[in-house]
Coordinates of C-alpha atoms in Angstrom, one line a residue:
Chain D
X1 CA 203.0 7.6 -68.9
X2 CA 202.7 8.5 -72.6
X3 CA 204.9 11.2 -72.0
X4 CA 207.9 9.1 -72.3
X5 CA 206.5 7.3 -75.4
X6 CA 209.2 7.6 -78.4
X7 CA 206.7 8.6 -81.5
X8 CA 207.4 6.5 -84.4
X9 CA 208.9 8.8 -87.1
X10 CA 209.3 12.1 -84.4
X11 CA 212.7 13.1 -84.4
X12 CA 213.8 12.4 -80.8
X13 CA 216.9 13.7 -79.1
X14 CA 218.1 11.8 -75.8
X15 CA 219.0 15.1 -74.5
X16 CA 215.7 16.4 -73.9
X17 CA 214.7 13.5 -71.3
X18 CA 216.1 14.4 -68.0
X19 CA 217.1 11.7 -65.9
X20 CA 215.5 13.1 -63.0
X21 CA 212.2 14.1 -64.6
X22 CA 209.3 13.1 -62.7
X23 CA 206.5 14.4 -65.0
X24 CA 203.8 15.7 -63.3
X25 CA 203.7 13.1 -60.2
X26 CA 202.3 14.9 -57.5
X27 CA 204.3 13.3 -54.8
X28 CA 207.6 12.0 -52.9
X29 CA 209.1 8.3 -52.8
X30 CA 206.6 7.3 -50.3
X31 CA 203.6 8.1 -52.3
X32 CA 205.4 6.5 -55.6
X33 CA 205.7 3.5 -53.3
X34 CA 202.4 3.2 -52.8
X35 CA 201.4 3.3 -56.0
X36 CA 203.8 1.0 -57.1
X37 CA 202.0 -1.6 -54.4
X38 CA 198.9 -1.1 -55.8
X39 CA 200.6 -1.8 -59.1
X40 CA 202.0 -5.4 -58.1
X41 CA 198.7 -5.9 -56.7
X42 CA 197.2 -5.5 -60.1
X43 CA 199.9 -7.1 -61.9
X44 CA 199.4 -10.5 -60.2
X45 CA 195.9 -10.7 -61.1
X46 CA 196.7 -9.7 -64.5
X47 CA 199.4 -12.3 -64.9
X48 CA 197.1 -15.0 -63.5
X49 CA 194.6 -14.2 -66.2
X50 CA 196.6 -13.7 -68.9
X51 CA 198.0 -17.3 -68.0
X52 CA 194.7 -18.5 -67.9
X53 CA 193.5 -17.0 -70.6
X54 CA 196.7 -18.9 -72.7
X55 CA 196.0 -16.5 -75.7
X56 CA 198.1 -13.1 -75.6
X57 CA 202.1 -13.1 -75.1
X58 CA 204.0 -10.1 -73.9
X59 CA 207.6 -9.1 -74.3
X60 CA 209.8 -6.4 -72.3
X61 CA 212.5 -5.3 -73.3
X62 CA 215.1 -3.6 -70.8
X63 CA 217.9 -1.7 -71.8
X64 CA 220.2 0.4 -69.9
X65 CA 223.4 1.4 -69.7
X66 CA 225.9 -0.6 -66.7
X67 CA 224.2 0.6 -63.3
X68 CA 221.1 1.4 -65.0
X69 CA 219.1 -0.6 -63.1
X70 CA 217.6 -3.7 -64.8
X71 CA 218.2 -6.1 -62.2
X72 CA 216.2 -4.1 -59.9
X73 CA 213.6 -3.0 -61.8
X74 CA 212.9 -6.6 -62.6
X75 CA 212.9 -7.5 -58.9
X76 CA 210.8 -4.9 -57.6
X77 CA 208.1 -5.0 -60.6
X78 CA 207.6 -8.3 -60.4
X79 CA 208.0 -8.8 -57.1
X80 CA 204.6 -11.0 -55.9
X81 CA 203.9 -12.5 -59.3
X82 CA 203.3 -16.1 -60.1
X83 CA 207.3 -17.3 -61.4
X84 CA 204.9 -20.0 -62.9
X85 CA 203.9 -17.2 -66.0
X86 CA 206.9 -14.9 -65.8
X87 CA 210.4 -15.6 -66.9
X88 CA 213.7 -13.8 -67.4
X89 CA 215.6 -14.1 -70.8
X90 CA 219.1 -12.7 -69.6
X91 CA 221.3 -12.1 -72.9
X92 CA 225.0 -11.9 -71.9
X93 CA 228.1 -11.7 -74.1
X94 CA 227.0 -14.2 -76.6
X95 CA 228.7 -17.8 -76.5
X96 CA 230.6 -19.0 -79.5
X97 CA 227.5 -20.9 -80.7
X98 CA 225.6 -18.1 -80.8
X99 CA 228.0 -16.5 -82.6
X100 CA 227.6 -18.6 -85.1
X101 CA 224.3 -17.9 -86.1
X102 CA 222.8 -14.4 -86.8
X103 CA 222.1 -12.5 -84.0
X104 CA 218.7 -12.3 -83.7
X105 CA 219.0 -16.8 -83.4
X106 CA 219.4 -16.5 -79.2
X107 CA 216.5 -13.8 -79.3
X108 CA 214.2 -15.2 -80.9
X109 CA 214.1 -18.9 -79.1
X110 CA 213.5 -16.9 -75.6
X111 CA 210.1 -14.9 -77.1
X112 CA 207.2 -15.9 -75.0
X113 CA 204.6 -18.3 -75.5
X114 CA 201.0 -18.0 -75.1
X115 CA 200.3 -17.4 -71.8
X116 CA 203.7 -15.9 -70.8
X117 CA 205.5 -13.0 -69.7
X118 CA 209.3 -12.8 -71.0
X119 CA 211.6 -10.2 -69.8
X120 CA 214.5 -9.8 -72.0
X121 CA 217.9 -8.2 -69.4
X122 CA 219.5 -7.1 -72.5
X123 CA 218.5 -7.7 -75.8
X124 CA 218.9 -7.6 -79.7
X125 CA 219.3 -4.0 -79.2
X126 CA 223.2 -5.0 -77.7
X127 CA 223.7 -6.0 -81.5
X128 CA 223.2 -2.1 -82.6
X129 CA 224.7 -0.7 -79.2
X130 CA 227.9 -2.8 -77.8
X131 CA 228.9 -4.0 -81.2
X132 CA 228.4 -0.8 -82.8
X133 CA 230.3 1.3 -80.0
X134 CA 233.2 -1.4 -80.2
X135 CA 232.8 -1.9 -84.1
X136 CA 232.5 -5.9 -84.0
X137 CA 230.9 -5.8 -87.2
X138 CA 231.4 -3.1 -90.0
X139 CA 229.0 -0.1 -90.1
X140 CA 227.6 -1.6 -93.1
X141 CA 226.5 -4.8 -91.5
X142 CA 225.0 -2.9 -88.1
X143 CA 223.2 0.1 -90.4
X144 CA 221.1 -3.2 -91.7
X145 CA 220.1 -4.1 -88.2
X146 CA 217.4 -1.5 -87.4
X147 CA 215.0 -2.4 -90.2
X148 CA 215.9 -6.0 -89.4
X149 CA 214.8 -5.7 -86.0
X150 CA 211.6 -3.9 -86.7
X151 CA 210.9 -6.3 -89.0
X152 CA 211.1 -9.4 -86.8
X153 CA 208.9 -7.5 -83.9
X154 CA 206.3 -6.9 -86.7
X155 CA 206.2 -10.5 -87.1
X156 CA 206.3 -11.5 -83.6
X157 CA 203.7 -8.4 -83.3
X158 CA 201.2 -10.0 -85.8
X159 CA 201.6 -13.3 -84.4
X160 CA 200.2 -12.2 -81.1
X161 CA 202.8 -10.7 -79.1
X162 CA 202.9 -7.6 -78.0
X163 CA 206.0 -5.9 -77.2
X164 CA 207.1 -3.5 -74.5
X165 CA 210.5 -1.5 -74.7
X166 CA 211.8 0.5 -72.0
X167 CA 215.7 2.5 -71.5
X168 CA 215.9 3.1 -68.2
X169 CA 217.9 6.5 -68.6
X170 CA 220.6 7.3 -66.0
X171 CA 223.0 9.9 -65.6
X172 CA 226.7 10.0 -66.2
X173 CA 226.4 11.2 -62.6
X174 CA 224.4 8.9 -61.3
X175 CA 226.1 5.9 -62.8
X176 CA 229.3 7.5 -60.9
X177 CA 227.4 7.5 -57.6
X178 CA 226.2 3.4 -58.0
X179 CA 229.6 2.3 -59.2
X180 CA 230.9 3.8 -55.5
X181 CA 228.4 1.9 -53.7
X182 CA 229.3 -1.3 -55.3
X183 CA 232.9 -1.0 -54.4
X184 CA 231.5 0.6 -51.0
X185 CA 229.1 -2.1 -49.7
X186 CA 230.9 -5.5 -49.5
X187 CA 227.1 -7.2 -50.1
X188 CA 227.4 -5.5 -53.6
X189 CA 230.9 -5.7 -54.5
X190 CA 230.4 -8.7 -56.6
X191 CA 228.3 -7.0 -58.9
X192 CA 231.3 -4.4 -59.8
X193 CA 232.9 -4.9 -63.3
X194 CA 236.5 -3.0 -63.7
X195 CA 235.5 -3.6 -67.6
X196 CA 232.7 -1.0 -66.8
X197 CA 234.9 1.8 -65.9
X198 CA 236.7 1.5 -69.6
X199 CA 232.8 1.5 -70.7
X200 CA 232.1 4.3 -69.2
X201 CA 234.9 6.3 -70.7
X202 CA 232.6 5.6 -73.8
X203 CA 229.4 7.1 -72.3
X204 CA 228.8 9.8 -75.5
X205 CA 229.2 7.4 -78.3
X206 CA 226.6 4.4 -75.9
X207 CA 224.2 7.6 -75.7
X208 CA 224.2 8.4 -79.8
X209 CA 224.2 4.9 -80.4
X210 CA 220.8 4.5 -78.2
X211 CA 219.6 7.6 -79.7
X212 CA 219.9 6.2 -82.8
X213 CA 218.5 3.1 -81.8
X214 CA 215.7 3.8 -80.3
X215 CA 214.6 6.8 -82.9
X216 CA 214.5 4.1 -85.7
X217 CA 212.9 1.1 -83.9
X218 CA 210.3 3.2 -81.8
X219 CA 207.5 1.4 -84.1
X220 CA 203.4 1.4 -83.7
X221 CA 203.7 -2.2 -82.9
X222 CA 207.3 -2.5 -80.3
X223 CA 207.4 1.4 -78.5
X224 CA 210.4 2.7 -76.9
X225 CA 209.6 4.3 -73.3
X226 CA 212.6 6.3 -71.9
X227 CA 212.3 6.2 -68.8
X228 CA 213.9 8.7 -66.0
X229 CA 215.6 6.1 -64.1
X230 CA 217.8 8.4 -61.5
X231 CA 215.4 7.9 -58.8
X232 CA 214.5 3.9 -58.6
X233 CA 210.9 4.6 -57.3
X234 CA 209.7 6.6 -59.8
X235 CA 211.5 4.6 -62.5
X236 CA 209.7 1.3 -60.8
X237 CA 206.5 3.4 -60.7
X238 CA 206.9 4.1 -64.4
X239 CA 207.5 0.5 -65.9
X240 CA 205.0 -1.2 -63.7
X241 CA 202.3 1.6 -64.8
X242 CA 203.2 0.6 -68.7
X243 CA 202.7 -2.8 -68.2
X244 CA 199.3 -2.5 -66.0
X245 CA 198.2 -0.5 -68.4
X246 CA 198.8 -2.2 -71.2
X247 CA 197.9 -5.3 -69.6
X248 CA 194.6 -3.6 -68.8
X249 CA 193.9 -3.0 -72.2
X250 CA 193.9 -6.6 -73.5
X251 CA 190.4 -6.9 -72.0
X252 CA 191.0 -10.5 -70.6
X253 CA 188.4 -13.0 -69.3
X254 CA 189.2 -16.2 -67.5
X255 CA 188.3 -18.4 -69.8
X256 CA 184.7 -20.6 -69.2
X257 CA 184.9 -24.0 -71.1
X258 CA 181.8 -25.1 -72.2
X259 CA 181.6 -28.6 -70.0
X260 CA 178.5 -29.6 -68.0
X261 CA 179.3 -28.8 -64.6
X262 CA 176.4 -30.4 -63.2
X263 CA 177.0 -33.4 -64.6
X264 CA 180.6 -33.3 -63.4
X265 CA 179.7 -32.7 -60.2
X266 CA 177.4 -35.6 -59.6
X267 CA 180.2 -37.8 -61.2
X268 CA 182.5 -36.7 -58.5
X269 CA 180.0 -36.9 -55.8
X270 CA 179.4 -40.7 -56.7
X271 CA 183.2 -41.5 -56.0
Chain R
X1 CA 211.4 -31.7 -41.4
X2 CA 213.5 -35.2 -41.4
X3 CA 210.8 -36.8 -40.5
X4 CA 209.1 -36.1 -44.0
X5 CA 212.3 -37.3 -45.2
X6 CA 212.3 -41.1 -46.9
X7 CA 215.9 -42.8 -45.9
X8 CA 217.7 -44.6 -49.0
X9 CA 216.4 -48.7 -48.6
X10 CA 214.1 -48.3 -46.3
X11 CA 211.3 -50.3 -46.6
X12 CA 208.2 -47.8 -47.2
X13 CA 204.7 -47.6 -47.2
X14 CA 202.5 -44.7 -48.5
X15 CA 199.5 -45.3 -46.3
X16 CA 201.8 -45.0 -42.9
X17 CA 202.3 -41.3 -44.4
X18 CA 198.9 -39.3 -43.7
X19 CA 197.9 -36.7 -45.8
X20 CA 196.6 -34.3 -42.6
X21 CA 199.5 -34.8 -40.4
X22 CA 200.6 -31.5 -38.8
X23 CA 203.9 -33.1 -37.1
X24 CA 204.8 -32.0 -34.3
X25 CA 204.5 -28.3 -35.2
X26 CA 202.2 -26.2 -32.4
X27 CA 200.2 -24.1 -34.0
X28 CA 197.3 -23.3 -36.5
X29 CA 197.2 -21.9 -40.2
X30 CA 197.7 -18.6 -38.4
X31 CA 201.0 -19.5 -36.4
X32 CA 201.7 -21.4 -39.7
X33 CA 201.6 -18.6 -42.1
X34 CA 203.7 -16.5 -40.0
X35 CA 206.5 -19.4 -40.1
X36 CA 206.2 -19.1 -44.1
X37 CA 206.5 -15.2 -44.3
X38 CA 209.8 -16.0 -42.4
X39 CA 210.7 -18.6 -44.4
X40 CA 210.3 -16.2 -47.2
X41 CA 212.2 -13.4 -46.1
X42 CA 215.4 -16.2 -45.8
X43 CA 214.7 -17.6 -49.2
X44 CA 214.6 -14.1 -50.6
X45 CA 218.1 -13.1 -49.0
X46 CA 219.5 -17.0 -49.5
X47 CA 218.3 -17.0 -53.0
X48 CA 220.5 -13.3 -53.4
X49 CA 223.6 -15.3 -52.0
X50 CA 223.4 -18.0 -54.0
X51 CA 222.7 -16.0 -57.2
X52 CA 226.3 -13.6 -56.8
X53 CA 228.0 -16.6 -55.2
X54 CA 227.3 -18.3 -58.4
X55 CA 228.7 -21.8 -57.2
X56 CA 226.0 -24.1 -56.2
X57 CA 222.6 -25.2 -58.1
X58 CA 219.5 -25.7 -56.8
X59 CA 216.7 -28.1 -58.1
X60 CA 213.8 -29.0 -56.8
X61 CA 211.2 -31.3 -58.5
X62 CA 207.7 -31.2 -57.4
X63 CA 205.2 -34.4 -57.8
X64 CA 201.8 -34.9 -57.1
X65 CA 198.8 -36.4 -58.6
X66 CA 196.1 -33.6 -59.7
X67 CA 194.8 -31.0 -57.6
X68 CA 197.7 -31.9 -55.6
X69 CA 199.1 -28.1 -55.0
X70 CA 201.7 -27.9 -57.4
X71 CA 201.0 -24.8 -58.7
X72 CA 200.4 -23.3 -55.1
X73 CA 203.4 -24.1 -53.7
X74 CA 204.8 -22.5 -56.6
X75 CA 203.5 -19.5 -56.0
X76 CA 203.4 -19.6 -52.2
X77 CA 206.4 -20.7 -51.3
X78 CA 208.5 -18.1 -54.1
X79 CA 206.5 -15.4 -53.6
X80 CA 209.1 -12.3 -53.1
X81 CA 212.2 -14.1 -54.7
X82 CA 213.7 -12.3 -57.6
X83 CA 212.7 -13.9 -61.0
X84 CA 215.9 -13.1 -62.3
X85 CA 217.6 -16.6 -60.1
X86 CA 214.4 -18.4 -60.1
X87 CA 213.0 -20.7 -63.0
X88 CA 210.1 -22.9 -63.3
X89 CA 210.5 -25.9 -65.9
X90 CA 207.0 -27.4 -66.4
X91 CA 206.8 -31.1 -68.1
X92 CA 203.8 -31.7 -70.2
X93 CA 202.4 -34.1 -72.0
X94 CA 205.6 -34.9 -74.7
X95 CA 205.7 -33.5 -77.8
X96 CA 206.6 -35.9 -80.7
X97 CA 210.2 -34.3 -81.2
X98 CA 210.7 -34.7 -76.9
X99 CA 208.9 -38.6 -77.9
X100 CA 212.0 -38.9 -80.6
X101 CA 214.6 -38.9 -77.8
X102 CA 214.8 -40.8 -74.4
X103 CA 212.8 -39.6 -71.8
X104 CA 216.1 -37.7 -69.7
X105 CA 216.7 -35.5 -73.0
X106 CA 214.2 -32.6 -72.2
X107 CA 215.2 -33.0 -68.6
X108 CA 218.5 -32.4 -68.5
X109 CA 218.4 -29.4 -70.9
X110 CA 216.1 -27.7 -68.1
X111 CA 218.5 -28.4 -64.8
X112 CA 219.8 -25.7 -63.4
X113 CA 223.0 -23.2 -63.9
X114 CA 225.4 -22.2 -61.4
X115 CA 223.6 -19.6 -59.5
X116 CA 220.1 -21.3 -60.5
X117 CA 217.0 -22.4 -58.4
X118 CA 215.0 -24.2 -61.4
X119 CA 211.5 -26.0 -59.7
X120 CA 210.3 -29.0 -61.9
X121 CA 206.6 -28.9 -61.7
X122 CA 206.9 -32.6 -62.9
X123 CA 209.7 -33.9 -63.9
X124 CA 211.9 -37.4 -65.0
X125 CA 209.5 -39.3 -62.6
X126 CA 206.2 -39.1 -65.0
X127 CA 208.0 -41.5 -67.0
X128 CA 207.9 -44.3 -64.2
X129 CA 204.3 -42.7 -63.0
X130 CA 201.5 -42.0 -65.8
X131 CA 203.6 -44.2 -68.3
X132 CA 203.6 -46.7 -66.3
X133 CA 199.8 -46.3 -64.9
X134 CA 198.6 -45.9 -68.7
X135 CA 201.3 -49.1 -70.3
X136 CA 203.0 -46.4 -72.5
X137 CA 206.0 -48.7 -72.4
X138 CA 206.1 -52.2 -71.3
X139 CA 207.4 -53.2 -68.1
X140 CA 210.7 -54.2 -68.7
X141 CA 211.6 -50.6 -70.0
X142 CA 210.3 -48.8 -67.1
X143 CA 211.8 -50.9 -64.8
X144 CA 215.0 -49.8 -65.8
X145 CA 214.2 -46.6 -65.3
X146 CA 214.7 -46.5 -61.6
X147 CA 218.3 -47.3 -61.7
X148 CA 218.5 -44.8 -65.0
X149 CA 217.0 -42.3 -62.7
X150 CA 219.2 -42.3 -59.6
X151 CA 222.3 -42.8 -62.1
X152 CA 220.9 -39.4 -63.6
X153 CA 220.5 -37.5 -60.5
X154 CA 223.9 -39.0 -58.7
X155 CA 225.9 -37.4 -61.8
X156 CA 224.0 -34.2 -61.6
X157 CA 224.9 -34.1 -57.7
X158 CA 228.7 -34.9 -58.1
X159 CA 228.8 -32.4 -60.4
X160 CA 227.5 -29.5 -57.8
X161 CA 223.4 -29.6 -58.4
X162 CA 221.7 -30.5 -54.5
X163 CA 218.4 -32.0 -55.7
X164 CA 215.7 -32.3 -53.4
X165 CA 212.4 -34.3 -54.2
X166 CA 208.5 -33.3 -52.7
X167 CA 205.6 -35.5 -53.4
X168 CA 202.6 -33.5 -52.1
X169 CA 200.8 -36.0 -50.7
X170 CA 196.5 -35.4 -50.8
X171 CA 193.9 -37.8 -50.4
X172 CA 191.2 -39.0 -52.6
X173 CA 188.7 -37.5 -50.4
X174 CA 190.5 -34.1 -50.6
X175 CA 190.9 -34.7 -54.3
X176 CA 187.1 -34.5 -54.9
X177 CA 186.8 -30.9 -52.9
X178 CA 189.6 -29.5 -54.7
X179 CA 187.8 -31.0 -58.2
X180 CA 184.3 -29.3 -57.6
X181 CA 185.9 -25.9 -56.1
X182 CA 187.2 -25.8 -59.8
X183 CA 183.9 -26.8 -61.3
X184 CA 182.5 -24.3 -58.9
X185 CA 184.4 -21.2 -59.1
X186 CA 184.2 -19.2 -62.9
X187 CA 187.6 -18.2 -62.2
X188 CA 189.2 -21.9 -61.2
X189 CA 187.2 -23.5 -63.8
X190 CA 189.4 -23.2 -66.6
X191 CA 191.6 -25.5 -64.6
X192 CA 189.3 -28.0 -64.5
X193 CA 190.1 -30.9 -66.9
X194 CA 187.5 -34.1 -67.5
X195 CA 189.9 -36.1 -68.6
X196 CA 191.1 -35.9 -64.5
X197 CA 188.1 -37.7 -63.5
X198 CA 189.4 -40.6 -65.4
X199 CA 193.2 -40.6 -63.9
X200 CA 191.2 -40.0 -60.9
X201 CA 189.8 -43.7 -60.9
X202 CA 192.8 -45.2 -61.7
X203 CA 193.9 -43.8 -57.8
X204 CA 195.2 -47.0 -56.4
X205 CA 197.6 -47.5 -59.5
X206 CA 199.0 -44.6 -58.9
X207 CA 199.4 -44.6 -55.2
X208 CA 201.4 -48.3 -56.2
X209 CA 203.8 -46.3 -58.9
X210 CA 204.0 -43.4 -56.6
X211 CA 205.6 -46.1 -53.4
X212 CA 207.6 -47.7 -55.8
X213 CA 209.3 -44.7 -57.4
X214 CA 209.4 -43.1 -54.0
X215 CA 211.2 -46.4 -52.4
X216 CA 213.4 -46.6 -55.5
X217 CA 214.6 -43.3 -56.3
X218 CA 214.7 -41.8 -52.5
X219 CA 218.3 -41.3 -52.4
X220 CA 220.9 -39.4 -49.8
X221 CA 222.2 -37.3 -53.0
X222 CA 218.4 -36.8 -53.8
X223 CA 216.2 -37.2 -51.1
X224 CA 212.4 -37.9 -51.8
X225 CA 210.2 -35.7 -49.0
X226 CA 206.3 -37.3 -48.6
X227 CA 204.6 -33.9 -47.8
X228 CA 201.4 -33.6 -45.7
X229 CA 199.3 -31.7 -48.3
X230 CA 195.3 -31.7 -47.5
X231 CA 196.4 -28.3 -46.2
X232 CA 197.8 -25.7 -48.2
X233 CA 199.5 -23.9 -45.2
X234 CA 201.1 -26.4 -43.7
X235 CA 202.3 -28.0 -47.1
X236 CA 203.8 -24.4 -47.8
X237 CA 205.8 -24.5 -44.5
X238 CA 207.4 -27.9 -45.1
X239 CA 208.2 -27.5 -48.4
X240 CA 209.8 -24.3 -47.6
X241 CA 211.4 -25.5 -44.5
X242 CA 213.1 -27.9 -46.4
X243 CA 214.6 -25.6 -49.2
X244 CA 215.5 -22.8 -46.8
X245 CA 217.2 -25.8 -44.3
X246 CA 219.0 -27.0 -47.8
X247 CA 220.3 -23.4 -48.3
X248 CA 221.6 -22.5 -45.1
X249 CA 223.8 -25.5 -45.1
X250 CA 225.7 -24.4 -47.7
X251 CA 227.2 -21.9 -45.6
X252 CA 227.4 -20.0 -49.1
X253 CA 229.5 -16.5 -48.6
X254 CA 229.1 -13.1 -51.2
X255 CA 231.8 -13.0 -53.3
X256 CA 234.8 -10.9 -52.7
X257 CA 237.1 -10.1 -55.8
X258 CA 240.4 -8.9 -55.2
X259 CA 240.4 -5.8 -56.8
X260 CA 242.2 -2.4 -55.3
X261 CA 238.7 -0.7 -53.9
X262 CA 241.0 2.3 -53.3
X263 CA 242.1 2.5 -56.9
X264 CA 238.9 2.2 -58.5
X265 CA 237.5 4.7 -56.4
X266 CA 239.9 7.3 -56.7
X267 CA 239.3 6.8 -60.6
X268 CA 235.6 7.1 -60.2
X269 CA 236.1 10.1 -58.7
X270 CA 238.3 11.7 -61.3
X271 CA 235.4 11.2 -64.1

């Protein structure tokens, strides 16, 4: 899954990832499915140690454009897992009291605790994306942000988190085609936004404002992934691999507190 | 289920509620299970309505002394349900800035949104249960807090939150089994707390608080349930029972805006 790793410092065009890519996976949606079940199945015991373990704390990050897919990439990934040590920081159009504090105030009171599993739907990426495509703030406030940002997951990053950071990449084509089924299928219709059709109209300046974004905060310590996200499987496939894998790599132990068991034992056995 | 159910004022007694009971349901774990899968697959498609609906809220508050199977019904009884509409608020010991305000404050910040399922794993009633048990407050506060309670969840109710209340209900005897599994088991042991052996003694006490709160607080805007829960199956299947019941009653309906479909699509289709 490295392949969609943005290098830190590599210049990176947007262009070059295909929506539709599915790298050299050597098989159909069935077989992606599959994988994706074995996946779950290893995320769950992951999740239960890293719980129990109470020591790391891992961040993801979703981004994606209106009908990208975040809602159900969070559903299918996680489906299985504990709700106990996962939960879902959704960041809508800020309220007036966030607004009145910088923008990374919201953000940061959601990061995960030791233990935990945050996803962020949205994030302080909207504050370089939205706002910079709509100019709520000058240019010269938003230019700021990027360093600002990398610096804040430096610090959450030495503190113990680690950070995952995927855009789940769609098509202009593609977006078309899930728009239609949400005015097509009553059980979805709710989830259609008219303001996402004056979005859309936008589409070139969201994509060089990701671009931008994710070329200048693809960092050692918070990686981008751009992820082909036309197909849900493999996009699914490709998320849950990250985060196994990086899971994986923690090298976690339940945790064995030094307490006489025996002597525990014969305590409970007396009453 | 409504025979798990405690009616408002009427006079009740812990020990006439066993522990094993298995109701009248005819079956095994086997024939239980199956129930629960189904259970599931409504919670997972209720859960959906509610979310887009985005009218009602949804809070359920689990009690039980330890080893009870709070956690297990957690994950049992949610497993499948997208993260995104489900969140689990767990009450620990206070901190000193919870200690600096009354004992509703971190509660009520926690309850749920329109839309929202939040599960209490404790809740508002440690502070007429371990406080109480322990003399963290003298008796002429925590009486009061019966009435404060109800008052609490009565406001929360008008206002559009259905509340419903499990105590999973073990005995002593299956206390001790589930206490050396722990010590037994190098990946439960981390669970495993001595200081449980102590509240453990102090069973009778709590059984008292328990009745008392349970009489007190069982309400028809928030009922208490007394679940059977020396077994985990059939504790899952109540439990769930109960929520997916709750649900269905709310004859809840997905949304449908009035927007011109027609209109939308046609400009879909242009771009």
């Amino acid at each position: 899954m490295e392949q969609y790793r943005i290098e830190p410092g590599k210049k990176f065009k947007l262009a070059d990832f295909s929506a539709d890519d599915l790298g050299d996976f050597d098989g159909k949606k069935q077989k992606g499915n599959e994988k994706l079940a074995e996946n779950r199945a290893d995320l769950v015991e992951l999740q239960e140690l890293l719980y129990s373990e109470h020591k790391h704390r891992l961040l993801i990050v979703l981004q994606a454009m209106d009908g990208g897919g975040k809602d159900g990439t969070i559903r299918s990934v996680f489906e299985g897992v504990n709700p106990q040590g996962v939960r879902i920081a959704s960041f809508k159009t800020p309220t007036q009291m966030e607004l009145d504090h910088d923008y990374l105030w919201r953000i940061h009171s959601q990061t995960p605790g030791k233990g935990e599993i945050v996803v962020f739907n949205r994030s302080q990426y909207e504050d370089v994306l939205v706002v910079r495509v709509h100019n709520l703030v000058p240019r010269e406030v938003w230019k700021k942000r990027y360093q600002q940002i990398n610096d804040f997951e430096r610090q959450l990053s030495e503190e113990g988190t680690t950070i995952l950071k995927f855009f789940l990449n769609i098509s202009l084509e593609e977006q078309k085609q899930r728009f239609l089924e949400r005015l097509e299928m009553p059980q979805k219709r709710w989830k259609f936004n008219p303001g996402d059709l004056a979005e859309r109209k936008l589409w070139p300046e969201y994509m060089k404002a990701f671009e931008e974004a994710i070329q200048k905060t693809s960092t050692k310590w918070a990686p981008w992934y751009v992820v082909p996200a036309n197909r849900n499987w493999y996009r699914n496939l490709v998320v849950s691999s990250v985060i196994v894998d990086t899971l994986k790599a923690m090298k976690m132990e339940y945790p064995n507190p030094a307490i006489d068991v025996e002597a525990f034992k014969k305590q409970l056995a007396e009453g």
